[in-house]
Short mmCIF file of N, CA and C in Angstrom, two decimals:
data_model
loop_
_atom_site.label_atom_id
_atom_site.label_comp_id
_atom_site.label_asym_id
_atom_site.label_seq_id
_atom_site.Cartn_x
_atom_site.Cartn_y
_atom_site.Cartn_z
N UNK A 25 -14.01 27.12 32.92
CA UNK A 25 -12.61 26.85 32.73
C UNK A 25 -11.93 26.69 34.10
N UNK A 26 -11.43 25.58 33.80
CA UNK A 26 -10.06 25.76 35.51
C UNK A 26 -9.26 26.17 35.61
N UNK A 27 -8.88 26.50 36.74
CA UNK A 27 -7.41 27.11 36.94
C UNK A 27 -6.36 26.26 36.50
N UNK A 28 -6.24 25.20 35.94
CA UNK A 28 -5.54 24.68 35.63
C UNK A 28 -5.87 25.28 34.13
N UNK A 29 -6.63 24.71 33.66
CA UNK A 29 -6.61 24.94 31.90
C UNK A 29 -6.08 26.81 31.86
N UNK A 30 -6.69 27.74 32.40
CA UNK A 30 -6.44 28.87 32.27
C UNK A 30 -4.24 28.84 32.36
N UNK A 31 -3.77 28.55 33.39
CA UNK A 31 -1.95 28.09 33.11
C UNK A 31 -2.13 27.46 32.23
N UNK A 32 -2.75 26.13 31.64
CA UNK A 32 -2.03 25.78 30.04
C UNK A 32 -1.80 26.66 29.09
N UNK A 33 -3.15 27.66 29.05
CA UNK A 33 -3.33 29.03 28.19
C UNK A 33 -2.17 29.92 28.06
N UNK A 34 -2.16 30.13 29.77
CA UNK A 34 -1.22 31.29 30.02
C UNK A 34 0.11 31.27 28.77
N UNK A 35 -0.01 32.66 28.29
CA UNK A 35 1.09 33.00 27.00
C UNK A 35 2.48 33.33 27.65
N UNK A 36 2.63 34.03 29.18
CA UNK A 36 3.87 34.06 29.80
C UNK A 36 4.49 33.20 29.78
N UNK A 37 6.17 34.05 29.17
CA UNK A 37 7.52 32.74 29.78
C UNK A 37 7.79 32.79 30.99
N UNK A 38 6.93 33.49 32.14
CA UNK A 38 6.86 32.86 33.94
C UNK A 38 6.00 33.06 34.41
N UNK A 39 5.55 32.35 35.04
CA UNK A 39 4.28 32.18 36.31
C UNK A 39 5.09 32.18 37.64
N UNK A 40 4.52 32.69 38.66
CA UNK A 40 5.14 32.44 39.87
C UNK A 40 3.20 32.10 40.46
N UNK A 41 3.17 31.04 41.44
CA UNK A 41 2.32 30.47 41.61
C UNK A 41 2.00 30.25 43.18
N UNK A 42 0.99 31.50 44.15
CA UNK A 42 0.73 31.00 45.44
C UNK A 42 -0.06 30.15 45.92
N UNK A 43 0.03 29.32 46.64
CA UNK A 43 -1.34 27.99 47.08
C UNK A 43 -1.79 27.47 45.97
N UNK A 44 -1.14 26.72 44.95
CA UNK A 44 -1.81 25.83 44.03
C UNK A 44 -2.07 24.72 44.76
N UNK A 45 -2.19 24.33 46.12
CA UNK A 45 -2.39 23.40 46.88
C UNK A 45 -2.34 21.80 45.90
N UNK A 46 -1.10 21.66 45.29
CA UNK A 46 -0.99 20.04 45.10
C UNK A 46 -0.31 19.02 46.06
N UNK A 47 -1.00 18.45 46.70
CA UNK A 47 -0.13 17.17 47.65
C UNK A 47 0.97 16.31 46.73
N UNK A 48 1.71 16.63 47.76
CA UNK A 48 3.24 15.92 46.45
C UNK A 48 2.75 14.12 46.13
N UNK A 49 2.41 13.83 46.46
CA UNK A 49 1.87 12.59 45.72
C UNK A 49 1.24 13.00 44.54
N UNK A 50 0.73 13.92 44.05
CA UNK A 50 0.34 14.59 42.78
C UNK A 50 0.90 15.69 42.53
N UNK A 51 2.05 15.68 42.87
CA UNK A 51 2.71 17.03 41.93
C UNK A 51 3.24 16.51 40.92
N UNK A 52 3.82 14.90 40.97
CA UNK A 52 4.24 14.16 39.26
C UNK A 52 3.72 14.65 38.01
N UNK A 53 2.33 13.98 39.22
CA UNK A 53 1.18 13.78 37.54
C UNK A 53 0.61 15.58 37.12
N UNK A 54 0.70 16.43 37.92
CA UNK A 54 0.72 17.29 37.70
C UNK A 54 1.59 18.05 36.84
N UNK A 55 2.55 17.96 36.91
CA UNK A 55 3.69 18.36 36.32
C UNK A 55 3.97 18.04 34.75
N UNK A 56 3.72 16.29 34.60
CA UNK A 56 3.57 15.81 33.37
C UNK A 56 2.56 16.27 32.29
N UNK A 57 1.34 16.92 33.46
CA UNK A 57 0.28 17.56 32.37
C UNK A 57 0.62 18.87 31.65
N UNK A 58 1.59 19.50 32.49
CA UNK A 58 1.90 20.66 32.27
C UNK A 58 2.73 20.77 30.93
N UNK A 59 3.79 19.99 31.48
CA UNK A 59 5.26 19.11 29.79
C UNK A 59 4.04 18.94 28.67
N UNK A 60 2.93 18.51 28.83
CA UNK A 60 1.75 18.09 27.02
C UNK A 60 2.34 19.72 26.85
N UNK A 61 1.52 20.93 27.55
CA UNK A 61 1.55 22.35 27.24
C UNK A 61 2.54 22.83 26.67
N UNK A 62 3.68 22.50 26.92
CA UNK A 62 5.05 23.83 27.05
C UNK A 62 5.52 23.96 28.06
N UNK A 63 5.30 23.28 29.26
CA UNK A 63 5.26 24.33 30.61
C UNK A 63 6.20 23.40 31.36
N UNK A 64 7.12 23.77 31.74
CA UNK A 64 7.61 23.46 32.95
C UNK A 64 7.90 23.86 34.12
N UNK A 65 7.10 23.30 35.31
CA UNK A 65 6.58 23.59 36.31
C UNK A 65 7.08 22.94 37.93
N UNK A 66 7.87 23.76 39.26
CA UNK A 66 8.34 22.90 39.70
C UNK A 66 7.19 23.97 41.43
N UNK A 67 7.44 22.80 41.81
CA UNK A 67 6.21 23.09 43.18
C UNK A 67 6.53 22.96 44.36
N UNK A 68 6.31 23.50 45.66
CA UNK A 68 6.91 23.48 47.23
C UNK A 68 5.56 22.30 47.88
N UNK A 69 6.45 21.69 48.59
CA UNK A 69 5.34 20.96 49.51
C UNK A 69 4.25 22.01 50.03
N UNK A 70 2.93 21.65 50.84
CA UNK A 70 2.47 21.85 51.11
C UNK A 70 2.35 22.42 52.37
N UNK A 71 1.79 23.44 53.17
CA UNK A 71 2.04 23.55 54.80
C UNK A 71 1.72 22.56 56.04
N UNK A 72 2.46 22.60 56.18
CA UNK A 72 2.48 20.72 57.15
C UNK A 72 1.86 21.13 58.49
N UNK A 73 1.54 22.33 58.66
CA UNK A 73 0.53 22.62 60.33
C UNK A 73 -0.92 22.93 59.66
N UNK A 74 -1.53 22.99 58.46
CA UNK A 74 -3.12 23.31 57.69
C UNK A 74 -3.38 21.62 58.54
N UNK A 75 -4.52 21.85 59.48
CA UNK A 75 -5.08 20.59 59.87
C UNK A 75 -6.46 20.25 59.54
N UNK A 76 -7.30 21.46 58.53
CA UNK A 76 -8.64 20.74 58.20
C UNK A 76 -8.39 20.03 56.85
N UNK A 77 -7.78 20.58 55.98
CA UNK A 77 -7.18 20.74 54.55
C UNK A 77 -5.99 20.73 53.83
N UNK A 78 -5.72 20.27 52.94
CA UNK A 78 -4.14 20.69 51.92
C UNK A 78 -4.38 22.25 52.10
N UNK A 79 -3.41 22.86 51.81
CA UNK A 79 -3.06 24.42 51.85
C UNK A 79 -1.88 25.02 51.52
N UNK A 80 -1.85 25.26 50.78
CA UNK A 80 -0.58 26.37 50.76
C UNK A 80 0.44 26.01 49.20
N UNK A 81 1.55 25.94 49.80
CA UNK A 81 2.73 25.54 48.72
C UNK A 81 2.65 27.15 47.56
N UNK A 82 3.97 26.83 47.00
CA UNK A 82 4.36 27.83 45.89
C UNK A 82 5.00 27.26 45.24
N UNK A 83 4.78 28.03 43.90
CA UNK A 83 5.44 27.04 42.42
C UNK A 83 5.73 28.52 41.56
N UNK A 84 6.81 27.96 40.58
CA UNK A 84 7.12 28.47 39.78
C UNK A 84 6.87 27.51 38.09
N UNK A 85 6.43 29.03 36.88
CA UNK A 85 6.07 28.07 36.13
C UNK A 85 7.02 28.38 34.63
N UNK A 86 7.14 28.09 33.98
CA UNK A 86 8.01 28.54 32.51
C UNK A 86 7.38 27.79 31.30
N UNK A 87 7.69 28.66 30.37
CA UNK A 87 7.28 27.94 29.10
C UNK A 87 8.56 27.93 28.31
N UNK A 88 8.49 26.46 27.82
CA UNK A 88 9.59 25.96 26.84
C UNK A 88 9.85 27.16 25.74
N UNK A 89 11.23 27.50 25.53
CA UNK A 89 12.14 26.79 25.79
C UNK A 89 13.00 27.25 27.04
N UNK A 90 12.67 28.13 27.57
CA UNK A 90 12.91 28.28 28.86
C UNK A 90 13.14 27.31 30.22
N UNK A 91 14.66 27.69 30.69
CA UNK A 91 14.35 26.48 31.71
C UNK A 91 14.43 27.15 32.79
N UNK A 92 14.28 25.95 33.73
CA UNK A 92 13.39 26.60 35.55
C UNK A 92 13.96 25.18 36.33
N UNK A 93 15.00 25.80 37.24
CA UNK A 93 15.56 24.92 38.26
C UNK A 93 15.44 25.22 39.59
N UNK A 94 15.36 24.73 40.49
CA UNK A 94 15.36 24.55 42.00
C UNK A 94 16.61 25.29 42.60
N UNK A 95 16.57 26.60 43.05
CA UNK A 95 17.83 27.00 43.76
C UNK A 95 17.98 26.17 45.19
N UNK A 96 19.43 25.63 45.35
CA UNK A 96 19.27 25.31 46.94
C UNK A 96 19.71 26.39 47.64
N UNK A 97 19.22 26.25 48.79
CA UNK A 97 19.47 26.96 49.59
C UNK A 97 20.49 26.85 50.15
N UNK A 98 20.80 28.23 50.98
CA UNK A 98 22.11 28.34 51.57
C UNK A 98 22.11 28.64 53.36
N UNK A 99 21.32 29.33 53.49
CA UNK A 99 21.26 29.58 55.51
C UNK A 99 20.44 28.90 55.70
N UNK A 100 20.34 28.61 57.16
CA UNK A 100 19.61 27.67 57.79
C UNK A 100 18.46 28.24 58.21
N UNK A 101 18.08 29.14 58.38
CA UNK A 101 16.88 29.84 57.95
C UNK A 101 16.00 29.41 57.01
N UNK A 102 16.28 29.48 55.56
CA UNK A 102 15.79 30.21 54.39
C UNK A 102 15.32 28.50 54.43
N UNK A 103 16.35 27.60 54.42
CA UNK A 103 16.08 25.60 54.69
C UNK A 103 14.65 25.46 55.41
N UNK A 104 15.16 26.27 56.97
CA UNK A 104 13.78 25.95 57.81
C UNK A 104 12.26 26.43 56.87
N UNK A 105 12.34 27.64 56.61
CA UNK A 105 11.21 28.62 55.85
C UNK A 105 10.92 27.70 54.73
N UNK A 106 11.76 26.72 53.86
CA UNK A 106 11.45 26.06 52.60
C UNK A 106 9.95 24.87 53.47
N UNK A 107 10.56 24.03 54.68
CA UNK A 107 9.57 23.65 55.28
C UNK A 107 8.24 23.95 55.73
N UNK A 108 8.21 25.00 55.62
CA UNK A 108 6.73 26.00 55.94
C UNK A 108 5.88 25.77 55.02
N UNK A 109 5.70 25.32 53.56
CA UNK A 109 5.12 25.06 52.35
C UNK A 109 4.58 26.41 52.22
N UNK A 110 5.28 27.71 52.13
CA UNK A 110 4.82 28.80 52.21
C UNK A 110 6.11 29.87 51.16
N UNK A 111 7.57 29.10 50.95
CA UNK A 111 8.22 29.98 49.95
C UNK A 111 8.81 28.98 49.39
N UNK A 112 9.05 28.98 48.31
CA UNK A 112 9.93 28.37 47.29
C UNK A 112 11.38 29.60 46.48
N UNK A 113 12.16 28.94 46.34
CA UNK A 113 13.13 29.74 45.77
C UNK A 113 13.64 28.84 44.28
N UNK A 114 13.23 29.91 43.04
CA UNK A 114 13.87 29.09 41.60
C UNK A 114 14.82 30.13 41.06
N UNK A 115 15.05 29.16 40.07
CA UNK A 115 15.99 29.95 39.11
C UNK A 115 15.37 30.19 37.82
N UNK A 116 15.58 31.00 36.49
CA UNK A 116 15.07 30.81 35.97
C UNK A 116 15.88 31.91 34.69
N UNK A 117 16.33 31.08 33.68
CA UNK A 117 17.13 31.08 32.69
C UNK A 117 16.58 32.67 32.09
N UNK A 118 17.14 33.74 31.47
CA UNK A 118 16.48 35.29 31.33
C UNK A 118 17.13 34.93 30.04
N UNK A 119 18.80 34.83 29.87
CA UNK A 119 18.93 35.37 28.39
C UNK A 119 20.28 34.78 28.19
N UNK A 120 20.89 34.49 27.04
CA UNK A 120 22.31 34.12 27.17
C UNK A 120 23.56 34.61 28.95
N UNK A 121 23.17 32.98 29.32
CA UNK A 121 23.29 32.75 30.73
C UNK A 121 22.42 34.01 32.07
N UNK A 122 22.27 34.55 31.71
CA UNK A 122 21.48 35.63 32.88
C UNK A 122 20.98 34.94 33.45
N UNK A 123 20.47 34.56 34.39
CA UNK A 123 19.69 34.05 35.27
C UNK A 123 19.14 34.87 36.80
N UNK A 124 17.63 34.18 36.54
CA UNK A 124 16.67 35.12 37.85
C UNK A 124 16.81 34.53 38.95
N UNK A 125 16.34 34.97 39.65
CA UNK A 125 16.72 34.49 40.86
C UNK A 125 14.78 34.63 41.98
N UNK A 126 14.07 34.23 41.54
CA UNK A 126 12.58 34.09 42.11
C UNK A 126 12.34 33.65 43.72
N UNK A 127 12.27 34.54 44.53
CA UNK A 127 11.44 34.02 45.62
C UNK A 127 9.70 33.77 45.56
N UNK A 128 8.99 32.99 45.66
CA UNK A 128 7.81 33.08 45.54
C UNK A 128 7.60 33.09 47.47
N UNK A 129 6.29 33.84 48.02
CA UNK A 129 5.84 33.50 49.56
C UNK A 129 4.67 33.63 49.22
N UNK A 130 3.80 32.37 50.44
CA UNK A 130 2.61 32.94 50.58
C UNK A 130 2.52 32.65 52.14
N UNK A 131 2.11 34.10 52.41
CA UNK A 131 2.19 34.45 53.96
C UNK A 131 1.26 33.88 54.52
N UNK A 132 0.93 34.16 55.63
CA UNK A 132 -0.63 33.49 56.56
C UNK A 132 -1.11 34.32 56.80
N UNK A 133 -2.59 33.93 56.76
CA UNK A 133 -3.69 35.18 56.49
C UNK A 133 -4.10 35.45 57.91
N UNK A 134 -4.86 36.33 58.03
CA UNK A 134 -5.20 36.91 58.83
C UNK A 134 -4.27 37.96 59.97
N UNK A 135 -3.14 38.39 58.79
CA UNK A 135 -1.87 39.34 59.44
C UNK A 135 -2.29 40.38 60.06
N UNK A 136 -3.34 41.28 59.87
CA UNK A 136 -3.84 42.15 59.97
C UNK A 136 -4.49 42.66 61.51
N UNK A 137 -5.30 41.22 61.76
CA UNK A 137 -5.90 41.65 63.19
C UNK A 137 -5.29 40.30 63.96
N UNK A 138 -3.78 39.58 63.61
CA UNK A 138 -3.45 38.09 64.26
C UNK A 138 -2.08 38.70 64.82
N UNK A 139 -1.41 38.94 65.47
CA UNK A 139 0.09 39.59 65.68
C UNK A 139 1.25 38.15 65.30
N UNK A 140 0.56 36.99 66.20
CA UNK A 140 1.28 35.56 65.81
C UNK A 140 1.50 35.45 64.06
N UNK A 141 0.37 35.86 63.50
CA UNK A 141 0.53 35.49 61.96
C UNK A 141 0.96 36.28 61.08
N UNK A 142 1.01 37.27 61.54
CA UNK A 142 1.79 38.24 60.82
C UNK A 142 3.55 38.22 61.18
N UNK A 143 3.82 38.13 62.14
CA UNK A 143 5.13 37.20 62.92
C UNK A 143 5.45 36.19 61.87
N UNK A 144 4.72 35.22 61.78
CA UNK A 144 5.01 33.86 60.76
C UNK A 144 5.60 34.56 59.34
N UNK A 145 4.94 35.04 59.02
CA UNK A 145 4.98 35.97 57.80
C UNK A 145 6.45 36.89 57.86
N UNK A 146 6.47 37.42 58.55
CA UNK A 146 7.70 38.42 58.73
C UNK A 146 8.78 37.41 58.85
N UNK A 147 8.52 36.60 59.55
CA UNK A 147 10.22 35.67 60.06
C UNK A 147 10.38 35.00 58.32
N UNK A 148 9.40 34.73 57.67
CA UNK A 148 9.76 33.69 56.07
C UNK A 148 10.43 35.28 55.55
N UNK A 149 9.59 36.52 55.52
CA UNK A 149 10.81 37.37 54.74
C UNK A 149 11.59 37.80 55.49
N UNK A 150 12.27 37.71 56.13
CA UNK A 150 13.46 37.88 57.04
C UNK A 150 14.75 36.93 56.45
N UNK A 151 13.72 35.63 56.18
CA UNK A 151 14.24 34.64 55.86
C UNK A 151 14.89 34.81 54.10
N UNK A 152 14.48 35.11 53.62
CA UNK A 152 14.37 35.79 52.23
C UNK A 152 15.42 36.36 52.11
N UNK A 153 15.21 37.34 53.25
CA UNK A 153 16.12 38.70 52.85
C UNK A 153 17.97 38.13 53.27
N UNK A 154 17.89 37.28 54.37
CA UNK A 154 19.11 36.62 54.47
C UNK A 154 19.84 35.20 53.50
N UNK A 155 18.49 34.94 52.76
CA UNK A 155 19.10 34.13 51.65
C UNK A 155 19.61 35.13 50.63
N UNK A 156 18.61 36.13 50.53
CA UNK A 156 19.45 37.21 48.80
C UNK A 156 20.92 37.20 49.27
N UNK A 157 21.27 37.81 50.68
CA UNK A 157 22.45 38.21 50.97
C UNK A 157 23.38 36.83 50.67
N UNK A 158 23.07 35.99 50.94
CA UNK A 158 24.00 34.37 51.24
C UNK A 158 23.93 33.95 49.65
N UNK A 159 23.30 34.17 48.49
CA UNK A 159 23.15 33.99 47.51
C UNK A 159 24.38 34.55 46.56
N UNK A 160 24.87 34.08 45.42
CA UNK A 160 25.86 34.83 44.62
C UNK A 160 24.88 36.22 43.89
N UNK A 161 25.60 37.08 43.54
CA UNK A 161 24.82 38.54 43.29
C UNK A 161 24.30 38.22 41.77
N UNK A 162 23.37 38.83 41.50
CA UNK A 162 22.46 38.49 40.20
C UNK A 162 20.93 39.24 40.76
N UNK A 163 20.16 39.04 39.41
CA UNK A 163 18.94 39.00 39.32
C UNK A 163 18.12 38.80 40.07
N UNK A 164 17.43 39.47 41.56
CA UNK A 164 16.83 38.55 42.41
C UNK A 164 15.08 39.90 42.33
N UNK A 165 14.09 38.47 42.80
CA UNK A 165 12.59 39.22 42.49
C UNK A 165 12.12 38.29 44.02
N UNK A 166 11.34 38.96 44.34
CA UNK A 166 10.69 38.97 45.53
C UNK A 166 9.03 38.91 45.65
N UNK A 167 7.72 37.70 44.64
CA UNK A 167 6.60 38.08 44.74
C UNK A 167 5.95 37.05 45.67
N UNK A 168 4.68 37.18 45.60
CA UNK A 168 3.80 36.11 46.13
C UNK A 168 2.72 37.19 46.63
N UNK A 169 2.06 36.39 47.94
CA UNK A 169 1.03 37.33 48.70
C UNK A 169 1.61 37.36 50.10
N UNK A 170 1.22 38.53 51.10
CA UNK A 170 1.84 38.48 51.95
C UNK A 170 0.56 38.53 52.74
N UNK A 171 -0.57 38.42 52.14
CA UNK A 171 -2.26 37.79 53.26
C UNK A 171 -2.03 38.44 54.13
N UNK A 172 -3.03 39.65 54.47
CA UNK A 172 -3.48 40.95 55.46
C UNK A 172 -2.42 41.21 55.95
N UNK A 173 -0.76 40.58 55.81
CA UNK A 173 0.30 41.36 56.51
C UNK A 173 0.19 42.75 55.93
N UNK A 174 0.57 43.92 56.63
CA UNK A 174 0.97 44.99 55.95
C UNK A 174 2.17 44.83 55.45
N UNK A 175 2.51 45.58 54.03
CA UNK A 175 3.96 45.56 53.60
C UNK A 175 5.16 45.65 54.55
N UNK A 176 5.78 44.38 54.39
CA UNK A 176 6.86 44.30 55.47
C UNK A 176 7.45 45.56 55.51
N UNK A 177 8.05 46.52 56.61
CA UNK A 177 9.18 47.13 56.38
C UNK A 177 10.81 46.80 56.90
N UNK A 178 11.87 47.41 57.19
CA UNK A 178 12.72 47.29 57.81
C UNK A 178 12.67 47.14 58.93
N UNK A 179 11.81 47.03 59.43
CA UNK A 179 11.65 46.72 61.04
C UNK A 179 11.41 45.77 60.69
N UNK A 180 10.34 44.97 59.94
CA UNK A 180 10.00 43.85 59.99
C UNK A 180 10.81 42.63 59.39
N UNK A 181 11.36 43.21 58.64
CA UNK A 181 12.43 41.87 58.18
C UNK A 181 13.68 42.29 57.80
N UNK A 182 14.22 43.98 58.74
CA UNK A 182 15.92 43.97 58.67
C UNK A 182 16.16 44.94 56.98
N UNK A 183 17.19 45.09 57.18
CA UNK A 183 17.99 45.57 56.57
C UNK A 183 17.91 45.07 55.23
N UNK A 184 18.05 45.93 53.91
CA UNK A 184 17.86 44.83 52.62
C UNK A 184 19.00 45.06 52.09
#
C-alpha cells in the first residue's frame, strides 16, 4: 500500500502532513486525486536549497464536509519562513464558525549534532510564535517534526 492510498483511507477530519515532497507542478493533479476521496488537501512548496532531491514541504489535509483554507500571513517573518518549504499555516473549519488555526513545520535534520540546523529550525518557530501573536486570537495548534532539534524552549524561540 502507498502512502498515498493509506491518506485516501485515513478516517480523520485532519491530517497535518510533513515532507509529502510534491513539486508544485504536481500538487494539481495531486490534489484532484484526493477531491475522488473526500479529501481536501492544500500543500507548501517545496525547500528551494534540497540540491540532490525534491524535499520537504507541509500540507494540511480534511475530509469533506469540512473545509481547509490557506491562512495569509501577517509578519514578515512568518512570509520569509512560508519560503523555506518547511511550514505552512491553515485554517480549518472546527464547528459552527470556530475555526483552527494549524501551523504545520518540518525542521532540518540533523539538529542534534549541526548548531547551523538546529538555528534554521529555531528561527521557523520563532517565526511561528510571532505569527500566533500577529494573528486574531482563536484556536491555534503547533505540529509537525522538529528533526533531532531538541524541543524548542524559550530561549529558543522567545516568549509564547
Amino acid at each position: 500500500q502507498t502512502r498515498q492510498q493509506v491518506l485516501y483511507e485515513r478516517r480523520a477530519d485532519m491530517s497535518f502532513l510533513s515532507e509529502p515532497t510534491v513539486p508544485r507542478q504536481k500538487q494539481g493533479a495531486v490534489i484532484n486525486d484526493f477531491k475522488l476521496h473526500r479529501k481536501k488537501m492544500l500543500l507548501s512548496p517545496l525547500d528551494p536549497d534540497a540540491k540532490v532531491r525534491a524535499l520537504g514541504g507541509v500540507g494540511a489535509m480534511v475530509t469533506f464536509p469540512r473545509r481547509l483554507i490557506q491562512i495569509e500571513a501577517i509578519t514578515k517573518e512568518f512570509k520569509a519562513a512560508l519560503n523555506s518549504g518547511r511550514v505552512g499555516m491553515y485554517g480549518i473549519n472546527l464547528h459552527a464558525g470556530w475555526m483552527l488555526t494549524a501551523f504545520v513545520l518540518y525542521g532540518y535534520a540533523g539538529g542534534q549534532q549541526n548548531k547551523k540546523q538546529a538555528a534554521r529550525t529555531a528561527k521557523i518557530a520563532r517565526a511561528i510564535v510571532a505569527e500566533i501573536s500577529a494573528q486574531p486570537a482563536g484556536y491555534m495548534l503547533i505540529c509537525g517534526e522538529f528533526n533531532n532539534e531538541r524541543h524548542p524552549s524559550k530561549k529558543n524561540i522567545g516568549p509564547t
